[in-house]
């Protein structure tokens, strides 16, 4: 299978490195970062591109740009991992639309296009008989979409709830374990690289809400938008609240929940017993799905990181390769 | 897709009921219990067969037996859920061999054939270009094989460890929570239907060891047999041992572990911190896999039960249907 990788930041490089190290039958025929690109129908020398990127900051030639690759390059599947605005979905959305209209499969780690335009993109993909996969958009390395759409196929999904944001989980873990204030724990998260300089997107629950929209639309068949999610962040939580929870052998976690029968689509800090499987430590993510046949299934793993995201993208690529490109 | 169901105990009936209730595009063309069978190329009336089974104890006609169906009936996929000896693998093994040799796909919940003859059966399936799936043989409703072979495809599996037997987990949970002796907890498990009259198979770790052999051979590419597993059961554990663990904020669980690089293939009671994701309550199962890219992924869910087993079988059927029978 021939792929084009748009985006050569830590995720794109992680994918390229894994493909270079593992013999998966996947050839990279095009590659772009924000300022350069490379098209090689016979296959790109990944090691050389990685070295060039490290030395010069460019992966390819300055005359070649990501949109050109989406439109003109020769590939079976587009891997869309550009730095993309999660709210507008661009530039990933345009790249994905272009590839699908050309009859190409798409794998993306970008939340924006899937949260904003899933129905449109899925309709286009169905019309063009191509696959659109997005495992990496929710919960990083956890094969959550795979598990729900394939492993648990045939089940009716009744409810989903979980820890969808590792930054908040780290802050809450530290507040609970060490009695830190929110501000102290946030500072620690920043120092460790778990929180951005502007942490709004994480701590206000927006990141978790976007993931919830993706799951609501893709797994629960809803047509939700970000505004439909009732969101409360963790930035108003006090050490007192955590101490009170502690007295009941419980703790507080930021939980996203989808429960169609109760019209619940909500992100909020919740008190949960410490023995509950969703009480995970540090930056982990954890999700429980309630189903009609399988009962409750919980998945726990790393929700972020470039290698972890690369893992999810590669799982999607192999799924497409085995089912659509070579047959299986 | 047309399927033949061999075995009409609680699992077989659970599968049939789910297929009757859900519109999955799967038609049952043959059906057998231990004393009767039914072949209807146009499709069996499931509700009628369930009612007949309940009234008469027979699902079909007394002249039709499971082996006849495997050999002669018209189906795309055999569903092998007969009561089968986990040590000899019969009669399931013969049924599965027959179906594969006829070029039919196979889904089974029977551990014996997969633990005993995986390499042989997989080779035959590859030769005949059919699928052999067995999600229900390990950890009931948890889509563990799906997650490892598909969601985490591309990862190298470095280690797997987990709670693979719900009966033992229930007994250990009760010993830990209530300070019961092993005998008291076993009695309670029996009263609740979680342990057999002869609990040897569960409490000596044999059931967990068979599941470990299946995972070692299917996911880790080993050629292990039951004798290769170093097995210690839970029947010698004292309340004192649990009390000592408790003093270290830990508890004891029966853990199966596969670690190829250390040549570990072992089932044994282990002390683990109470905050560890594998410390699950009651009859739950929980498995952690360590991978090169996705890091550690943990899956938790019900490890037994007829509806839960049916869920796993149906997930496998849908996977076969979408990839092999209708294309996707």
XYZ file of C-alpha atoms in Angstrom:
656
model
C 0.000 0.000 0.000
C 1.263 3.457 -0.910
C 0.658 6.301 1.510
C 1.114 10.081 1.566
C 1.919 11.587 4.957
C 0.869 15.215 5.456
C 2.467 16.625 8.602
C 5.989 15.772 9.715
C 5.899 16.894 13.334
C 6.357 14.407 16.144
C 3.376 12.256 15.082
C 4.271 12.189 11.374
C 7.883 11.383 12.188
C 6.745 8.698 14.649
C 4.686 7.029 11.923
C 7.502 7.288 9.384
C 10.028 5.875 11.840
C 7.786 2.916 12.690
C 7.208 2.183 8.994
C 10.959 2.313 8.355
C 11.669 -0.075 11.248
C 8.832 -2.552 10.673
C 8.208 -4.484 7.500
C 4.481 -3.786 7.093
C 4.279 -3.592 3.309
C 3.533 0.138 3.441
C 5.482 2.497 1.169
C 5.545 6.283 1.627
C 5.244 7.911 -1.809
C 4.669 11.499 -0.657
C 5.466 13.540 2.414
C 4.985 17.148 3.499
C 5.672 19.408 6.431
C 4.450 22.998 6.681
C 7.190 24.385 4.456
C 8.248 21.634 2.094
C 7.258 18.403 0.454
C 8.472 15.387 -1.478
C 6.799 13.178 -4.059
C 8.529 9.922 -5.025
C 6.239 7.383 -6.707
C 8.920 4.701 -6.260
C 8.999 5.263 -2.470
C 10.702 7.799 -0.211
C 13.886 6.973 1.689
C 12.475 7.553 5.198
C 15.777 7.533 7.027
C 17.098 10.225 4.686
C 13.939 12.333 5.100
C 14.162 12.067 8.907
C 17.830 13.084 8.817
C 17.103 15.998 6.451
C 14.270 17.198 8.686
C 16.557 17.118 11.700
C 19.349 18.991 9.954
C 17.454 21.564 7.894
C 13.962 21.647 9.442
C 12.544 20.664 6.032
C 11.546 17.149 5.012
C 11.635 17.841 1.283
C 11.690 20.487 -1.430
C 10.375 23.978 -0.775
C 8.333 24.074 -4.004
C 6.083 21.177 -2.929
C 3.228 21.823 -0.461
C 0.748 19.587 1.373
C -2.297 20.591 -0.733
C -0.391 19.745 -3.952
C 0.303 16.296 -2.578
C -3.324 15.731 -1.593
C -4.393 16.747 -5.108
C -1.681 15.317 -7.352
C 0.459 12.659 -5.700
C 0.080 8.953 -6.307
C -1.086 7.157 -3.136
C -3.700 4.677 -1.899
C -4.191 6.262 1.510
C -3.691 9.770 2.850
C -2.297 10.059 6.390
C -3.439 13.465 7.677
C -1.412 14.489 10.734
C -0.796 18.201 10.081
C -0.940 20.697 12.954
C -4.638 21.499 12.640
C -6.953 23.873 14.449
C -9.315 21.579 16.405
C -12.108 24.162 16.141
C -11.997 24.985 12.409
C -10.547 21.620 11.383
C -8.231 23.273 8.854
C -6.050 22.630 6.962
C -6.750 18.907 7.593
C -10.408 19.127 6.542
C -9.573 20.348 3.054
C -6.844 17.731 2.610
C -9.221 14.964 3.684
C -12.055 16.142 1.423
C -9.641 16.290 -1.509
C -8.313 12.786 -0.945
C -11.763 11.230 -0.531
C -13.052 12.927 -3.691
C -10.081 11.395 -5.506
C -11.143 7.955 -4.270
C -8.337 7.623 -1.732
C -8.577 6.113 1.765
C -7.861 8.450 4.686
C -6.412 7.958 8.166
C -6.209 10.974 10.461
C -5.205 11.869 14.004
C -6.843 15.295 13.687
C -9.892 15.737 15.914
C -11.237 18.854 14.169
C -12.383 17.361 10.857
C -13.977 14.339 12.539
C -15.729 16.374 15.246
C -16.940 18.988 12.744
C -17.714 17.135 9.553
C -18.004 13.412 10.255
C -21.363 12.921 8.530
C -20.256 14.789 5.396
C -16.897 12.991 5.236
C -18.392 9.574 5.934
C -21.042 10.082 3.232
C -18.364 11.088 0.748
C -16.221 8.089 1.737
C -19.181 5.732 1.294
C -19.936 7.247 -2.107
C -16.326 6.819 -3.196
C -16.120 3.369 -1.558
C -13.078 4.323 0.492
C -12.324 4.016 4.203
C -12.044 6.948 6.611
C -10.409 5.957 9.893
C -9.638 8.111 12.955
C -8.643 5.833 15.874
C -5.908 8.314 16.891
C -8.399 11.162 17.447
C -9.669 9.681 20.729
C -7.607 8.315 23.617
C -4.284 8.015 21.792
C -2.963 4.483 21.917
C -6.154 2.849 23.225
C -7.806 0.927 20.365
C -11.193 2.266 21.458
C -12.888 2.807 18.101
C -11.628 -0.586 16.900
C -12.956 -2.252 20.052
C -16.377 -0.644 19.841
C -16.979 -0.808 16.104
C -15.360 -4.168 15.460
C -14.620 -6.239 18.559
C -18.013 -5.376 20.052
C -19.805 -5.293 16.684
C -23.380 -6.503 17.073
C -23.686 -4.916 20.511
C -25.875 -1.889 21.124
C -23.804 0.787 22.878
C -25.919 2.048 25.753
C -23.564 4.376 27.555
C -19.944 5.482 27.487
C -18.075 7.316 30.203
C -14.459 7.903 30.822
C -11.356 9.895 31.455
C -10.639 11.423 28.059
C -8.021 14.048 28.951
C -4.649 13.107 30.399
C -3.688 16.635 31.473
C -6.749 16.969 33.720
C -6.238 13.470 35.059
C -2.650 14.293 35.977
C -3.703 17.493 37.778
C -6.493 15.710 39.686
C -4.203 12.806 40.595
C -1.653 15.234 42.074
C -4.299 17.270 43.923
C -5.689 14.078 45.420
C -2.394 12.350 46.253
C -0.454 15.334 47.560
C -3.193 17.754 48.591
C -1.886 20.313 46.069
C -4.024 23.253 44.983
C -5.211 23.374 41.378
C -2.600 26.080 40.639
C 0.252 24.026 42.142
C -0.728 20.901 40.247
C -1.098 22.843 36.984
C 2.369 24.301 37.460
C 3.765 20.807 37.931
C 1.931 19.596 34.799
C 3.467 22.480 32.828
C 6.950 21.721 34.115
C 6.585 18.091 33.029
C 5.289 19.086 29.593
C 1.786 17.671 30.253
C 0.081 21.073 29.997
C 0.380 23.842 27.416
C 1.389 27.421 28.277
C -2.312 28.231 27.786
C -4.049 25.256 29.413
C -7.627 26.464 28.688
C -8.334 23.859 26.017
C -7.576 21.010 28.450
C -8.625 22.276 31.881
C -11.938 23.798 30.744
C -12.929 20.371 29.388
C -12.981 21.434 25.719
C -10.567 18.730 24.550
C -12.628 16.060 26.327
C -15.829 17.524 24.866
C -14.453 17.353 21.304
C -13.543 13.694 21.834
C -17.030 13.083 23.205
C -18.559 14.633 20.067
C -16.430 12.314 17.920
C -17.552 9.238 19.868
C -21.198 10.370 19.943
C -21.252 10.802 16.177
C -19.156 7.827 15.109
C -20.113 5.148 17.618
C -23.537 6.268 18.837
C -24.776 7.554 15.467
C -25.656 11.013 16.780
C -25.296 14.328 14.989
C -23.778 16.261 17.873
C -21.716 19.446 17.718
C -19.448 20.910 20.378
C -22.181 23.278 21.592
C -24.390 20.298 22.465
C -21.953 19.175 25.165
C -22.587 20.403 28.687
C -19.051 21.201 29.850
C -17.594 21.939 33.270
C -13.813 22.081 33.620
C -11.581 21.350 36.597
C -10.185 24.865 37.106
C -12.604 25.758 39.922
C -11.915 22.621 41.978
C -10.531 23.145 45.475
C -8.400 20.826 47.600
C -11.404 20.790 49.983
C -13.594 19.112 47.361
C -10.972 16.411 46.888
C -10.585 15.996 50.647
C -14.334 15.484 51.014
C -14.283 12.843 48.276
C -11.314 11.205 49.992
C -13.340 10.855 53.212
C -15.784 8.648 51.277
C -12.923 6.510 49.876
C -13.557 8.270 46.592
C -11.788 10.782 44.417
C -12.643 13.290 41.672
C -12.024 12.738 37.993
C -13.064 14.688 34.890
C -15.556 12.348 33.240
C -17.033 12.597 29.760
C -20.331 10.754 29.399
C -22.645 9.801 26.541
C -26.021 8.258 27.472
C -28.471 8.642 24.593
C -31.493 7.279 26.483
C -31.051 9.986 29.120
C -29.984 12.638 26.592
C -26.690 13.008 28.432
C -23.687 14.450 26.596
C -21.579 15.924 29.327
C -18.056 16.587 30.585
C -17.821 17.297 34.313
C -15.754 16.590 37.427
C -17.332 13.601 39.198
C -16.849 11.853 42.514
C -16.032 8.178 41.938
C -15.014 5.375 44.304
C -11.263 4.776 44.344
C -11.756 1.109 43.445
C -13.542 2.024 40.192
C -11.584 0.979 37.077
C -11.807 4.559 35.746
C -9.680 5.850 38.619
C -6.381 5.737 36.765
C -3.207 7.553 37.682
C -1.278 10.343 36.011
C -1.866 11.089 32.341
C -3.644 7.800 31.561
C -7.007 7.692 29.808
C -9.735 5.155 30.648
C -13.110 4.518 29.077
C -15.998 2.257 30.058
C -18.672 1.283 27.557
C -21.953 -0.280 28.612
C -23.370 -2.634 26.024
C -26.396 -4.903 25.760
C -24.524 -8.194 25.370
C -20.922 -7.712 26.519
C -21.902 -5.774 29.652
C -19.337 -3.199 30.758
C -15.968 -3.153 29.033
C -13.194 -0.837 30.235
C -10.092 0.120 28.271
C -7.122 1.893 29.842
C -3.971 3.262 28.248
C -1.916 6.270 27.266
C -4.065 8.996 25.781
C -1.318 11.027 24.176
C 2.259 10.937 22.918
C 3.720 10.767 19.439
C 4.576 7.046 19.472
C 1.162 6.221 20.944
C -0.597 8.279 18.268
C 1.572 6.622 15.610
C 0.429 3.248 16.975
C -3.220 4.169 16.429
C -2.550 5.491 12.914
C -0.641 2.351 11.969
C -3.453 0.121 13.329
C -5.823 1.983 11.012
C -3.431 1.699 8.061
C -3.132 -2.062 8.525
C -6.926 -2.373 8.757
C -7.283 -0.550 5.435
C -4.445 -2.508 3.850
C -5.908 -5.877 4.815
C -9.495 -5.104 3.860
C -9.395 -2.695 0.965
C -6.070 -2.650 -0.732
C -4.816 -6.202 -0.935
C -7.933 -8.107 0.194
C -7.370 -10.485 3.108
C -24.099 -14.930 5.523
C -25.377 -18.424 6.289
C -24.202 -20.084 9.474
C -24.501 -23.507 11.094
C -24.581 -23.511 14.903
C -23.306 -26.686 16.587
C -24.235 -26.686 20.262
C -27.505 -25.336 21.598
C -26.702 -24.932 25.272
C -26.720 -21.527 26.911
C -24.086 -20.105 24.550
C -25.658 -21.460 21.359
C -29.080 -20.255 22.444
C -27.617 -16.855 23.389
C -26.164 -16.491 19.893
C -29.408 -17.616 18.237
C -31.483 -15.244 20.357
C -29.232 -12.281 19.533
C -29.405 -13.093 15.818
C -33.195 -13.313 15.996
C -33.431 -9.949 17.782
C -30.868 -8.021 15.748
C -30.911 -7.513 12.023
C -27.321 -8.470 11.236
C -27.815 -10.149 7.872
C -26.912 -13.550 9.323
C -29.147 -16.530 8.580
C -28.982 -19.819 10.494
C -29.283 -22.676 7.999
C -28.358 -25.546 10.329
C -28.490 -26.175 14.045
C -27.656 -29.074 16.351
C -27.692 -29.975 20.020
C -26.291 -33.215 21.428
C -29.356 -35.271 20.495
C -30.960 -33.613 17.487
C -30.423 -31.333 14.533
C -32.096 -29.287 11.855
C -31.030 -28.341 8.332
C -33.035 -25.661 6.505
C -31.196 -24.092 3.553
C -33.842 -21.343 3.415
C -33.193 -20.375 7.061
C -34.341 -21.734 10.410
C -37.122 -20.088 12.411
C -35.058 -19.309 15.518
C -37.955 -18.433 17.813
C -39.588 -21.780 17.005
C -36.327 -23.670 17.609
C -35.825 -21.930 20.971
C -39.406 -22.748 21.996
C -39.026 -26.370 20.879
C -35.766 -26.709 22.809
C -37.427 -25.340 25.941
C -40.441 -27.655 25.655
C -38.874 -30.885 24.441
C -35.160 -30.519 25.175
C -34.463 -31.003 21.467
C -33.823 -28.227 18.959
C -34.569 -30.335 15.904
C -35.023 -33.817 14.518
C -33.474 -36.802 16.237
C -32.079 -38.235 12.985
C -29.767 -35.281 12.384
C -26.485 -35.009 14.299
C -23.810 -32.332 14.601
C -21.172 -34.206 12.529
C -23.689 -34.622 9.664
C -24.241 -30.890 9.669
C -20.520 -30.129 9.643
C -20.111 -32.493 6.682
C -23.247 -31.954 4.627
C -25.124 -28.762 5.470
C -25.009 -25.628 3.380
C -23.340 -22.768 5.307
C -20.644 -20.102 4.944
C -19.460 -20.249 8.535
C -19.550 -22.904 11.240
C -20.233 -21.721 14.781
C -18.735 -24.383 17.064
C -20.111 -24.046 20.607
C -20.690 -27.675 21.599
C -19.882 -28.836 25.141
C -16.302 -29.846 24.467
C -13.596 -31.385 26.589
C -11.008 -28.626 26.996
C -8.215 -31.193 27.263
C -8.987 -33.433 24.240
C -10.753 -30.700 22.272
C -13.450 -33.131 21.095
C -15.964 -33.178 19.539
C -15.304 -29.556 18.506
C -11.915 -30.302 16.968
C -13.335 -32.774 14.458
C -16.198 -30.443 13.547
C -13.778 -27.558 12.983
C -11.374 -29.648 10.876
C -14.286 -30.851 8.737
C -15.626 -27.348 8.124
C -12.222 -25.911 7.230
C -11.490 -28.775 4.824
C -14.823 -27.959 3.138
C -13.657 -24.340 2.700
C -15.949 -22.921 5.379
C -15.101 -20.176 7.882
C -15.157 -21.147 11.564
C -15.947 -19.253 14.776
C -15.591 -21.114 18.066
C -15.875 -20.498 21.798
C -14.200 -23.827 22.537
C -10.780 -23.463 24.143
C -9.662 -27.074 23.554
C -9.212 -27.053 19.772
C -7.459 -23.673 19.790
C -5.152 -24.555 22.698
C -4.349 -27.986 21.240
C -4.249 -27.577 17.514
C -3.979 -23.906 16.613
C -1.033 -24.243 14.234
C -2.624 -27.159 12.372
C -6.033 -25.446 12.142
C -4.565 -22.091 11.126
C -2.454 -23.724 8.429
C -5.507 -25.532 7.073
C -7.544 -22.309 7.185
C -4.814 -20.424 5.305
C -4.659 -23.202 2.693
C -8.426 -23.084 2.232
C -8.442 -19.252 2.404
C -11.000 -19.206 5.178
C -11.059 -17.431 8.529
C -10.755 -19.163 11.906
C -11.774 -16.881 14.778
C -11.846 -17.605 18.521
C -12.385 -14.353 20.442
C -14.772 -16.118 22.849
C -12.119 -18.608 24.005
C -10.319 -16.012 26.146
C -11.847 -13.538 28.590
C -15.466 -13.842 27.465
C -16.881 -10.501 26.420
C -13.565 -8.629 26.342
C -12.556 -8.055 22.708
C -8.981 -8.979 23.574
C -7.932 -10.859 20.448
C -9.510 -8.162 18.260
C -7.690 -5.444 20.199
C -4.314 -7.158 19.999
C -4.432 -8.494 16.450
C -6.271 -5.591 14.840
C -6.492 -2.436 16.968
C -2.856 -2.795 18.012
C -1.712 -4.254 14.676
C 1.808 -3.133 13.865
C 2.823 -3.250 17.541
C 5.205 -5.875 18.851
C 3.601 -7.551 21.875
C 6.288 -7.676 24.559
C 4.409 -8.996 27.553
C 0.882 -9.909 28.603
C -0.371 -10.442 32.128
C -3.775 -10.580 33.600
C -6.624 -12.056 35.549
C -7.904 -14.774 33.219
C -10.207 -16.709 35.553
C -13.286 -15.137 37.127
C -13.877 -17.919 39.658
C -10.445 -17.472 41.233
C -10.826 -13.706 41.156
C -14.134 -13.957 42.990
C -12.642 -16.227 45.669
C -9.610 -13.955 46.155
C -11.800 -10.838 46.271
C -13.927 -12.398 49.036
C -10.892 -13.651 50.996
C -9.383 -10.165 50.816
C -12.519 -8.130 51.526
C -14.051 -10.282 54.240
C -11.087 -12.194 55.613
C -12.736 -15.489 54.585
C -10.730 -18.700 54.368
C -10.259 -20.271 50.939
C -12.851 -22.938 51.835
C -15.435 -20.366 52.908
C -14.959 -18.266 49.783
C -15.144 -21.357 47.556
C -18.407 -22.380 49.214
C -19.817 -18.925 48.512
C -18.655 -19.106 44.882
C -20.417 -22.464 44.530
C -23.638 -21.140 46.042
C -23.628 -18.238 43.583
C -22.960 -20.547 40.621
C -19.447 -19.144 40.010
C -17.684 -22.429 40.807
C -18.361 -25.966 39.617
C -19.045 -28.862 41.993
C -15.489 -29.957 41.162
C -13.585 -26.653 41.137
C -10.185 -28.189 40.282
C -10.088 -26.883 36.724
C -10.475 -23.276 37.917
C -8.746 -23.131 41.321
C -5.650 -25.108 40.274
C -5.072 -22.546 37.518
C -5.682 -24.973 34.626
C -8.363 -22.865 32.960
C -6.114 -19.780 33.124
C -3.191 -21.844 31.782
C -5.227 -23.019 28.767
C -6.148 -19.407 27.969
C -2.487 -18.460 28.316
C -1.527 -21.182 25.813
C -4.110 -19.802 23.358
C -2.761 -16.253 23.699
C 0.874 -17.411 23.530
C 0.221 -19.296 20.297
C -2.141 -16.903 18.556
C -0.838 -13.487 19.583
C 2.804 -14.188 20.471
C 3.434 -16.728 17.712
C 4.690 -19.420 20.092
C 4.136 -23.164 19.858
C 3.249 -23.742 23.498
C 1.320 -26.647 25.011
C -0.346 -26.841 28.402
C 2.661 -28.649 29.907
C 4.870 -25.671 29.107
C 2.942 -23.475 31.547
C 4.303 -23.233 35.089
C 1.071 -23.374 37.097
C 0.320 -22.637 40.756
C -3.324 -22.474 41.830
C -4.985 -20.545 44.634
C -6.125 -23.515 46.742
C -3.186 -23.312 49.159
C -3.582 -19.608 49.918
C -4.258 -18.662 53.519
C -6.027 -15.600 54.929
C -2.645 -14.754 56.485
C -1.061 -14.343 53.059
C -3.819 -11.943 52.062
C -3.489 -10.077 55.352
C 0.220 -9.589 54.771
C -0.459 -8.246 51.268
C -3.099 -5.955 52.745
C -0.517 -4.439 55.103
C 1.422 -3.268 52.033
C -1.740 -1.733 50.474
C -1.662 -4.668 48.102
C -3.712 -7.775 47.470
C -3.301 -11.187 45.842
C -4.620 -12.096 42.410
C -4.109 -15.160 40.200
C -2.070 -13.759 37.312
C -1.265 -15.414 34.008
C 1.829 -14.010 32.333
C 3.524 -14.350 28.957
C 6.929 -12.688 28.555
C 8.816 -14.276 25.640
C 12.073 -12.391 26.229
C 12.269 -13.820 29.754
C 10.861 -17.225 28.743
C 7.973 -16.703 31.177
C 4.743 -18.646 30.631
C 3.242 -18.822 34.082
C 0.048 -18.798 36.135
C 0.543 -17.971 39.801
C -0.909 -16.005 42.722
C 0.848 -12.632 42.842
C 0.923 -9.696 45.214
C -0.135 -6.523 43.404
C -0.796 -2.965 44.636
C -4.491 -2.262 45.137
C -4.326 0.731 42.809
C -3.147 -1.448 39.893
C -5.697 -1.652 37.041
C -5.573 -5.465 37.218
C -7.069 -5.447 40.719
C -10.664 -5.954 39.594
C -13.541 -7.125 41.759
C -15.640 -10.273 41.701
C -15.724 -12.426 38.590
C -14.246 -9.784 36.262
C -11.290 -10.505 34.017
C -8.548 -7.962 33.266
C -5.556 -8.124 30.952
C -2.628 -5.761 30.387
C -0.516 -5.973 27.251
C 2.837 -4.259 26.966
C 3.647 -3.158 23.449
C 6.475 -1.299 21.742
C 4.438 1.648 20.444
C 1.138 1.801 22.344
C 2.769 1.215 25.734
C 0.562 -0.619 28.235
C -3.070 -1.213 27.331
C -5.469 -2.747 29.863
C -8.847 -4.291 29.059
C -11.399 -5.176 31.737
C -14.745 -6.945 31.435
C -16.834 -9.995 32.140
C -14.897 -13.159 31.480
C -17.819 -15.567 31.345
C -21.553 -15.839 30.848
C -23.651 -16.996 27.925
C -24.641 -13.533 26.659
C -21.053 -12.329 27.013
C -19.751 -15.340 25.086
C -22.428 -14.783 22.440
C -21.198 -11.185 22.122
C -17.678 -12.385 21.314
C -18.943 -14.978 18.815
C -21.115 -12.383 17.066
C -18.207 -9.903 16.876
C -16.233 -12.628 15.082
C -19.142 -13.440 12.768
C -19.504 -9.787 11.758
C -15.747 -9.552 11.140
C -15.960 -12.549 8.791
C -19.102 -11.275 7.123
C -17.642 -7.850 6.395
C -14.274 -9.059 5.171
C -14.814 -12.412 3.530
C -18.404 -12.999 2.643
C -19.787 -9.758 1.293
C -16.604 -7.686 0.931
C -16.631 -4.380 2.779
